[in-house]
Coordinates of C-alpha atoms in Angstrom, one line a residue:
M1 CA 0.1 0.1 0.0
K2 CA 2.7 2.3 1.0
H3 CA 4.5 1.7 -2.4
A4 CA 1.7 2.0 -4.3
I5 CA 0.9 5.6 -2.5
R6 CA 4.6 6.5 -3.1
L7 CA 4.6 5.5 -6.8
L8 CA 1.1 8.1 -7.3
L9 CA 2.7 10.6 -5.4
T10 CA 6.1 10.7 -7.3
A11 CA 3.9 10.1 -10.7
T12 CA 1.9 13.4 -9.7
T13 CA 4.7 15.2 -8.8
S14 CA 6.3 14.3 -12.4
L15 CA 3.2 15.4 -14.0
L16 CA 3.0 18.6 -12.2
L17 CA 6.7 19.4 -13.0
W18 CA 5.9 18.3 -16.8
F19 CA 3.2 20.9 -16.9
S20 CA 5.1 23.9 -14.9
T21 CA 8.6 23.3 -16.0
P22 CA 9.7 25.3 -19.3
A23 CA 10.6 23.2 -22.2
G24 CA 13.8 24.1 -23.9
A25 CA 14.1 23.6 -27.1
D26 CA 16.4 20.8 -27.1
E27 CA 13.6 19.0 -25.6
L28 CA 11.4 19.0 -28.7
A29 CA 11.6 16.4 -31.2
P30 CA 13.1 17.6 -34.2
L31 CA 11.1 17.5 -37.7
S32 CA 12.0 18.4 -41.2
L33 CA 9.9 20.7 -43.3
E34 CA 9.3 17.7 -45.6
E35 CA 8.2 15.5 -42.3
A36 CA 6.0 18.3 -41.4
K37 CA 4.6 18.8 -44.4
T38 CA 3.8 15.0 -44.3
Q39 CA 2.1 14.8 -41.2
G40 CA 0.1 18.2 -41.7
A41 CA 1.7 20.0 -39.0
I42 CA 0.8 23.5 -38.4
L43 CA 4.1 25.6 -38.4
I44 CA 4.6 28.3 -35.9
D45 CA 7.0 31.6 -35.9
T46 CA 8.2 32.2 -32.6
R47 CA 10.2 35.2 -33.2
P48 CA 9.5 39.0 -33.0
S49 CA 6.5 39.9 -35.6
H50 CA 9.1 42.4 -37.8
F51 CA 10.9 39.5 -38.8
Y52 CA 7.9 37.4 -39.5
Q53 CA 7.0 40.6 -41.7
G54 CA 10.1 40.4 -43.7
W55 CA 12.7 41.9 -41.7
P56 CA 15.9 39.6 -42.2
M57 CA 17.7 38.7 -38.9
A58 CA 21.4 39.4 -38.3
G59 CA 23.5 37.4 -40.8
E60 CA 20.4 36.4 -43.1
Q61 CA 20.2 37.4 -46.8
Q62 CA 16.5 37.0 -46.7
G63 CA 13.7 37.6 -44.3
G64 CA 10.1 36.8 -43.9
H65 CA 8.7 33.6 -42.7
V66 CA 8.5 30.1 -43.9
A67 CA 5.5 29.6 -46.2
G68 CA 2.4 28.6 -44.5
A69 CA 3.4 29.5 -41.1
V70 CA 1.3 31.5 -38.4
S71 CA 3.1 34.1 -36.1
L72 CA 2.8 33.5 -32.3
S73 CA 5.5 35.5 -30.8
A74 CA 7.1 34.4 -27.4
D75 CA 6.9 38.4 -26.8
W76 CA 3.1 38.8 -26.7
K77 CA 1.0 38.3 -23.6
Y78 CA -2.2 37.0 -23.8
D79 CA -4.7 36.6 -20.9
D80 CA -6.9 33.4 -20.4
E81 CA -9.8 35.1 -22.1
Q82 CA -7.7 35.9 -25.4
W83 CA -6.3 32.7 -25.8
P84 CA -9.0 31.0 -27.4
Q85 CA -9.7 33.5 -29.8
A86 CA -5.9 33.9 -30.8
L87 CA -5.8 30.0 -31.2
S88 CA -8.6 30.1 -33.4
A89 CA -7.4 33.1 -35.6
K90 CA -4.1 31.3 -36.3
G91 CA -6.1 27.9 -36.9
L92 CA -4.2 26.2 -34.0
D93 CA -5.9 22.6 -33.1
A94 CA -4.3 20.7 -30.3
R95 CA -5.3 17.5 -32.1
K96 CA -2.7 18.4 -34.9
P97 CA 1.1 18.1 -34.7
V98 CA 3.1 21.4 -34.4
A99 CA 6.3 22.4 -35.6
L100 CA 7.9 25.2 -33.9
Y101 CA 10.8 27.5 -35.1
G102 CA 12.8 30.7 -33.9
E103 CA 15.5 31.5 -31.6
E104 CA 15.9 29.0 -28.4
K105 CA 14.4 30.9 -25.5
G106 CA 11.2 32.2 -27.7
L107 CA 10.9 28.7 -29.1
A108 CA 11.0 27.3 -25.6
E109 CA 8.5 29.7 -24.3
V110 CA 5.8 29.4 -26.6
A111 CA 6.3 25.4 -26.4
R112 CA 5.6 26.1 -22.6
L113 CA 2.5 28.1 -23.1
L114 CA 0.9 25.9 -25.8
R115 CA 1.5 22.8 -23.2
M116 CA -0.5 24.7 -20.6
R117 CA -3.3 24.8 -23.1
G118 CA -3.3 21.0 -24.2
F119 CA -0.9 20.8 -27.2
H120 CA 1.7 17.8 -26.9
Q121 CA 2.5 17.0 -30.1
L122 CA 5.2 19.5 -30.3
Y123 CA 8.3 19.8 -32.3
E124 CA 11.4 21.9 -33.4
L125 CA 11.2 22.4 -37.1
K126 CA 14.7 21.9 -38.3
G127 CA 16.5 23.9 -41.4
W128 CA 13.9 26.6 -41.3
Q129 CA 16.4 29.1 -42.4
Q130 CA 17.5 27.6 -45.6
A131 CA 13.6 27.0 -46.4
E132 CA 11.6 29.0 -49.1
R133 CA 10.3 32.3 -47.1
V134 CA 7.4 34.8 -48.0
H135 CA 6.6 38.2 -46.8
L136 CA 4.6 41.6 -46.6
A137 CA 4.8 43.2 -50.2
R138 CA 6.0 46.3 -48.5
W139 CA 7.9 45.1 -45.1
Q140 CA 10.4 48.0 -45.7
Q141 CA 7.8 50.3 -44.8
L142 CA 6.9 49.2 -41.4
V143 CA 10.1 49.8 -39.6
Y144 CA 10.9 48.1 -36.0
P145 CA 12.4 49.8 -32.9
Q146 CA 16.1 48.4 -33.3
W147 CA 16.5 49.2 -36.8
L148 CA 15.4 53.0 -35.9
A149 CA 18.0 53.1 -33.4
D150 CA 21.0 51.7 -35.5
L151 CA 19.8 54.0 -38.3
Q152 CA 19.8 57.0 -35.8
A153 CA 23.6 55.4 -34.8
G154 CA 24.9 55.6 -38.1
K155 CA 25.0 51.7 -38.3
P156 CA 24.3 49.6 -41.5
V157 CA 20.7 48.9 -41.8
A158 CA 18.7 46.5 -44.1
A159 CA 16.6 48.9 -46.7
A160 CA 18.2 51.8 -45.2
P161 CA 16.8 55.2 -46.6
K162 CA 18.5 56.4 -49.7
G163 CA 18.8 59.7 -49.3
D164 CA 17.8 62.3 -46.7
W165 CA 15.4 61.0 -43.8
K166 CA 13.5 62.6 -41.0
L167 CA 11.6 61.6 -37.8
F168 CA 8.6 62.6 -36.7
E169 CA 5.9 62.0 -33.9
V170 CA 2.7 62.6 -34.7
D171 CA -0.2 63.4 -32.3
W172 CA -3.3 66.0 -31.7
G173 CA -2.8 69.3 -30.2
A174 CA 0.4 70.5 -28.3
P175 CA 3.1 68.1 -27.7
K176 CA 2.3 67.6 -24.1
A177 CA 3.5 63.9 -23.4
F178 CA 6.3 64.5 -26.1
L179 CA 8.1 67.5 -24.0
L180 CA 8.3 64.4 -21.4
S181 CA 9.8 61.7 -23.2
H182 CA 10.0 61.2 -27.1
I183 CA 12.5 59.1 -29.4
P184 CA 15.6 61.2 -29.8
G185 CA 15.9 63.5 -32.6
A186 CA 12.1 63.5 -33.4
G187 CA 10.0 66.5 -34.9
Y188 CA 6.6 66.7 -34.1
I189 CA 3.6 67.1 -36.4
D190 CA 0.4 68.1 -34.8
T191 CA -2.7 66.7 -36.7
N192 CA -4.4 69.6 -36.2
S193 CA -2.3 71.3 -38.8
L194 CA -3.2 68.3 -41.3
E195 CA -7.3 68.7 -40.8
Q196 CA -9.6 71.4 -40.5
E197 CA -13.3 72.2 -38.8
P198 CA -15.9 71.6 -39.0
L199 CA -15.6 67.9 -40.2
W200 CA -11.7 67.5 -39.7
N201 CA -11.4 66.5 -43.2
K202 CA -7.8 67.3 -45.0
V203 CA -6.5 70.8 -44.9
S204 CA -6.5 72.5 -48.8
D205 CA -3.5 71.1 -50.8
A206 CA -1.8 74.3 -50.5
D207 CA -1.7 74.4 -46.4
L208 CA -0.6 70.9 -46.8
E209 CA 2.1 72.0 -48.8
A210 CA 2.9 74.5 -46.7
L211 CA 3.4 72.2 -43.7
L212 CA 5.5 69.8 -45.7
L213 CA 7.9 72.5 -46.7
K214 CA 8.0 73.8 -43.2
N215 CA 9.1 70.6 -41.9
G216 CA 11.6 70.2 -44.9
I217 CA 9.8 67.4 -46.5
R218 CA 10.2 67.1 -50.3
H219 CA 8.9 64.2 -52.2
D220 CA 11.9 62.4 -52.2
T221 CA 12.7 62.9 -48.4
S222 CA 12.3 59.2 -46.2
V223 CA 9.7 60.6 -43.8
I224 CA 9.5 57.7 -40.5
L225 CA 6.4 58.5 -38.5
Y226 CA 5.2 57.1 -34.8
G227 CA 2.7 58.2 -32.7
R228 CA 1.2 57.3 -28.9
N229 CA -1.6 55.8 -31.1
S230 CA -0.9 54.3 -34.6
M231 CA -3.8 55.8 -36.1
A232 CA -2.6 59.5 -35.7
A233 CA 0.7 58.3 -37.4
A234 CA -1.1 56.6 -39.9
R235 CA -3.1 59.8 -40.5
A236 CA -0.1 61.6 -41.4
A237 CA 1.2 58.8 -43.4
H238 CA -1.6 58.8 -45.8
L239 CA -1.7 62.5 -46.3
L240 CA 2.0 62.6 -47.0
M241 CA 1.7 59.7 -49.7
Y242 CA -1.4 61.2 -50.7
A243 CA 0.9 64.8 -51.8
G244 CA 3.6 62.4 -53.0
V245 CA 6.1 61.6 -50.6
A246 CA 7.7 58.2 -52.0
D247 CA 9.1 56.5 -49.2
V248 CA 6.8 57.1 -45.8
R249 CA 7.4 54.6 -43.2
L250 CA 5.7 53.6 -39.8
L251 CA 7.2 52.8 -36.6
D252 CA 5.1 49.1 -36.2
G253 CA 3.8 49.5 -32.7
G254 CA 4.5 53.3 -32.0
I255 CA 6.5 54.7 -29.4
D256 CA 5.1 51.8 -26.9
A257 CA 7.4 49.4 -29.0
W258 CA 10.2 51.8 -28.4
F259 CA 9.6 51.8 -24.5
A260 CA 9.2 48.1 -24.5
A261 CA 12.8 47.6 -26.3
H262 CA 14.2 49.6 -23.4
L263 CA 15.8 52.2 -26.0
S264 CA 16.6 55.7 -24.9
T265 CA 14.4 58.7 -25.0
E266 CA 14.7 62.2 -24.2
A267 CA 12.9 65.1 -22.8
G268 CA 12.3 68.7 -24.5
L269 CA 11.2 70.5 -27.5
P270 CA 10.9 68.7 -31.1
R271 CA 13.6 68.7 -33.4
K272 CA 13.2 71.6 -36.1
Y273 CA 14.1 70.8 -39.5
E274 CA 15.5 73.1 -42.1
A275 CA 12.7 74.3 -44.3
V276 CA 13.1 73.5 -47.8
A277 CA 11.8 75.7 -50.9
S278 CA 10.3 73.0 -53.1
F279 CA 8.3 69.9 -52.6
G280 CA 10.0 69.2 -56.0
A281 CA 6.5 67.5 -57.2
K282 CA 2.9 68.9 -57.9
I283 CA 0.7 68.2 -54.9
P284 CA -1.1 66.0 -55.1
V285 CA 0.7 63.2 -56.8
H286 CA -1.6 60.5 -55.9
P287 CA -4.9 62.2 -55.8
E288 CA -6.7 58.6 -56.2
Y289 CA -5.7 58.3 -52.8
L290 CA -8.8 60.4 -51.3
T291 CA -12.2 59.7 -51.9
S292 CA -14.9 62.3 -51.9
T293 CA -18.6 61.8 -50.8
D294 CA -19.4 62.0 -54.5
Q295 CA -17.0 59.4 -55.3
A296 CA -18.1 57.2 -52.6
K297 CA -21.6 57.4 -53.7
A298 CA -20.6 55.8 -57.2
L299 CA -18.2 53.4 -55.5
L300 CA -21.6 51.8 -53.8
K301 CA -22.9 51.3 -57.4
Q302 CA -19.9 49.8 -58.9
A303 CA -19.7 46.0 -59.6
D304 CA -16.2 45.5 -58.2
G305 CA -16.5 48.4 -55.3
A306 CA -16.1 48.0 -51.7
L307 CA -16.8 51.1 -49.3
V308 CA -15.2 49.6 -46.3
S309 CA -16.3 50.9 -42.6
I310 CA -13.4 50.7 -40.1
R311 CA -15.3 51.0 -36.9
T312 CA -16.6 49.1 -33.9
W313 CA -19.6 46.6 -34.3
D314 CA -21.6 48.9 -32.3
E315 CA -20.9 52.0 -34.3
F316 CA -22.0 49.9 -37.4
T317 CA -25.1 48.8 -36.2
G318 CA -26.0 52.3 -34.9
E319 CA -25.9 51.4 -31.2
T320 CA -23.3 54.6 -30.7
S321 CA -22.1 57.3 -32.9
G322 CA -18.5 56.2 -31.5
Y323 CA -17.9 60.1 -30.7
S324 CA -19.0 63.0 -28.2
Y325 CA -19.1 65.4 -31.2
I326 CA -21.4 63.3 -33.6
D327 CA -24.9 62.7 -32.7
A328 CA -25.9 60.6 -35.9
K329 CA -25.9 56.9 -35.4
G330 CA -26.0 54.3 -37.9
D331 CA -23.9 53.7 -41.0
I332 CA -23.9 53.9 -44.9
P333 CA -26.1 51.5 -46.6
G334 CA -24.2 49.2 -48.9
A335 CA -21.2 49.5 -46.8
K336 CA -19.3 46.6 -45.6
W337 CA -17.8 46.1 -42.2
G338 CA -13.8 46.1 -42.1
H339 CA -13.4 45.7 -38.3
G340 CA -12.1 48.4 -36.0
G341 CA -11.3 48.1 -32.2
V342 CA -12.9 48.1 -28.9
D343 CA -13.8 51.8 -29.5
A344 CA -13.1 54.8 -31.5
N345 CA -9.6 55.1 -30.3
S346 CA -9.1 52.0 -31.0
M347 CA -7.3 49.5 -33.8
S348 CA -7.2 46.6 -31.5
D349 CA -8.5 44.3 -34.4
F350 CA -5.8 44.7 -36.4
H351 CA -2.9 44.5 -33.9
N352 CA -1.0 41.8 -31.9
P353 CA -1.0 41.7 -28.4
D354 CA 1.9 44.1 -28.3
G355 CA 0.1 46.8 -30.8
T356 CA 2.2 45.8 -34.0
M357 CA 0.2 44.7 -37.2
K358 CA -1.3 41.5 -37.4
P359 CA -0.1 39.4 -40.0
Q360 CA -1.4 39.7 -43.6
G361 CA -3.3 36.3 -43.2
E362 CA -5.3 37.2 -40.1
I363 CA -6.2 40.3 -42.0
L364 CA -7.3 39.2 -45.1
A365 CA -9.5 36.4 -43.4
M366 CA -11.0 39.0 -41.3
W367 CA -11.8 41.0 -44.5
D368 CA -12.8 38.3 -46.5
Q369 CA -15.9 37.4 -44.4
W370 CA -17.4 40.7 -45.5
N371 CA -16.2 40.3 -49.4
I372 CA -13.5 42.8 -49.2
A373 CA -10.8 41.6 -51.5
P374 CA -7.5 43.1 -53.2
T375 CA -9.1 43.0 -56.6
Q376 CA -11.8 45.6 -55.6
Q377 CA -11.4 49.2 -55.5
A378 CA -11.8 49.9 -52.1
A379 CA -12.5 53.2 -50.0
F380 CA -12.0 52.9 -46.5
Y381 CA -13.7 55.3 -44.1
C382 CA -14.3 55.8 -40.2
G383 CA -15.7 58.6 -38.1
T384 CA -13.2 61.3 -39.3
G385 CA -10.4 59.5 -41.1
W386 CA -7.9 58.2 -38.3
R387 CA -8.5 54.6 -38.2
A388 CA -9.5 54.2 -42.2
S389 CA -5.8 55.8 -42.9
E390 CA -4.2 52.7 -40.6
A391 CA -6.5 50.3 -42.7
F392 CA -5.7 51.9 -45.8
F393 CA -1.9 51.7 -44.8
Y394 CA -2.1 48.0 -43.8
A395 CA -3.8 47.4 -47.6
W396 CA -0.8 49.2 -49.2
L397 CA 1.7 47.1 -47.3
M398 CA 0.2 44.2 -48.6
D399 CA 0.1 46.0 -52.1
W400 CA -3.8 46.6 -52.7
Q401 CA -3.7 48.5 -56.3
R402 CA -7.1 50.6 -55.8
I403 CA -7.3 52.0 -52.4
S404 CA -8.0 55.3 -50.9
V405 CA -9.6 56.9 -47.8
Y406 CA -12.9 58.5 -47.7
D407 CA -11.7 61.6 -45.7
G408 CA -15.4 62.7 -45.2
G409 CA -16.3 59.3 -43.5
W410 CA -19.2 59.0 -41.2
Y411 CA -19.4 62.6 -39.7
E412 CA -19.6 64.2 -43.4
W413 CA -22.0 61.8 -44.7
S414 CA -24.3 62.0 -41.5
S415 CA -24.3 65.8 -41.5
D416 CA -26.4 65.8 -44.4
P417 CA -29.9 64.8 -44.2
A418 CA -30.3 63.9 -47.5
N419 CA -27.8 61.0 -47.0
P420 CA -29.4 57.5 -46.1
I421 CA -28.7 55.5 -43.2
V422 CA -29.0 52.4 -41.9
T423 CA -29.1 50.5 -38.6
G424 CA -29.3 47.1 -37.0
D425 CA -27.4 44.0 -37.2
R426 CA -26.2 43.2 -40.9
K427 CA -24.7 40.5 -42.6
P428 CA -22.4 40.2 -45.7
S429 CA -24.3 40.1 -48.8
A430 CA -23.7 37.2 -51.2
E431 CA -21.0 37.8 -53.6

């Protein structure tokens, strides 16, 4: 009897240790890519998302991820309520074998987290460095903190700007938070200089050009933008691209990503760049990036058109307007729901837990539910343009060819009583 109890205690202790002890990469059985394909294994990239998106690791000639792999970075933190949705979005099934790859520490951490959630057929993918990689079409335009820090330090970096480059933080109003802490050497763009009342549409082309010249921005200047909120930086990015700046980049995850990387900051006033006399091109170089209300109405009648609402579901169905200064509730009849976030100040449906851009496949799957496709002529809108600009930028990173922002959005549409409004739950139309 005592012997049986001792065996039971030993077995129980071993089981508890198995669940609680982090598994090293060397504890996972190796699996080649060919074996993984044969067994129908799910491939997981455990590295930071910028490597998955396309940036090469040190010593690599190519970046990106193994074809078919999903991204589940060891850096991300999900709570218990978020895990089921995260696993579902990535097509992860505990009944199937899973092959992980990446650096040893991250690989071991993701293996540990998956074991806690019932995944026991875990392997380490061997030879992944030599495997064919795929990447975001314009991965170079979505930069990460260490790349920016190295660029500032004058170190060699992948996809370096070809000429003059400038860094700006973008936010609404006076730079209060900026004065306390910002990325060293950054200038500052107040979104009030990009938009005008009463509807917060873009300023005139002449005023936009004046802003660019004042900040030393020409059409051939590389401009790197970041924000306390990614939407503000995306709003500026879209209007710079509309004007004709050829190389516009966003810091993925914004200043929070910089903080998380434990990189240095500074306090004080924004950097003042030397003004330039000429933009070097007639603004706008890309008028097609902006859609008016009349064009939005025409798009609704276009066979391959998609007017895409980047708003919360409650805004889309008319439960709330989303804004304290917009009274009307509802949305535009015939518009497609392109998702948004938890409220009008969020784009969480498009973000990983650390605020970086979700993998292309997850965004496309989300849009596919509402028949929003890369081949369509798509105009994104929200309340006043910020969220729509971020969706536009992500679609542009994916190389969508016919995209724009409906600048007026819900605010302008709903301000005209003659424009129809729809409320209530809706489903995608069959196409």
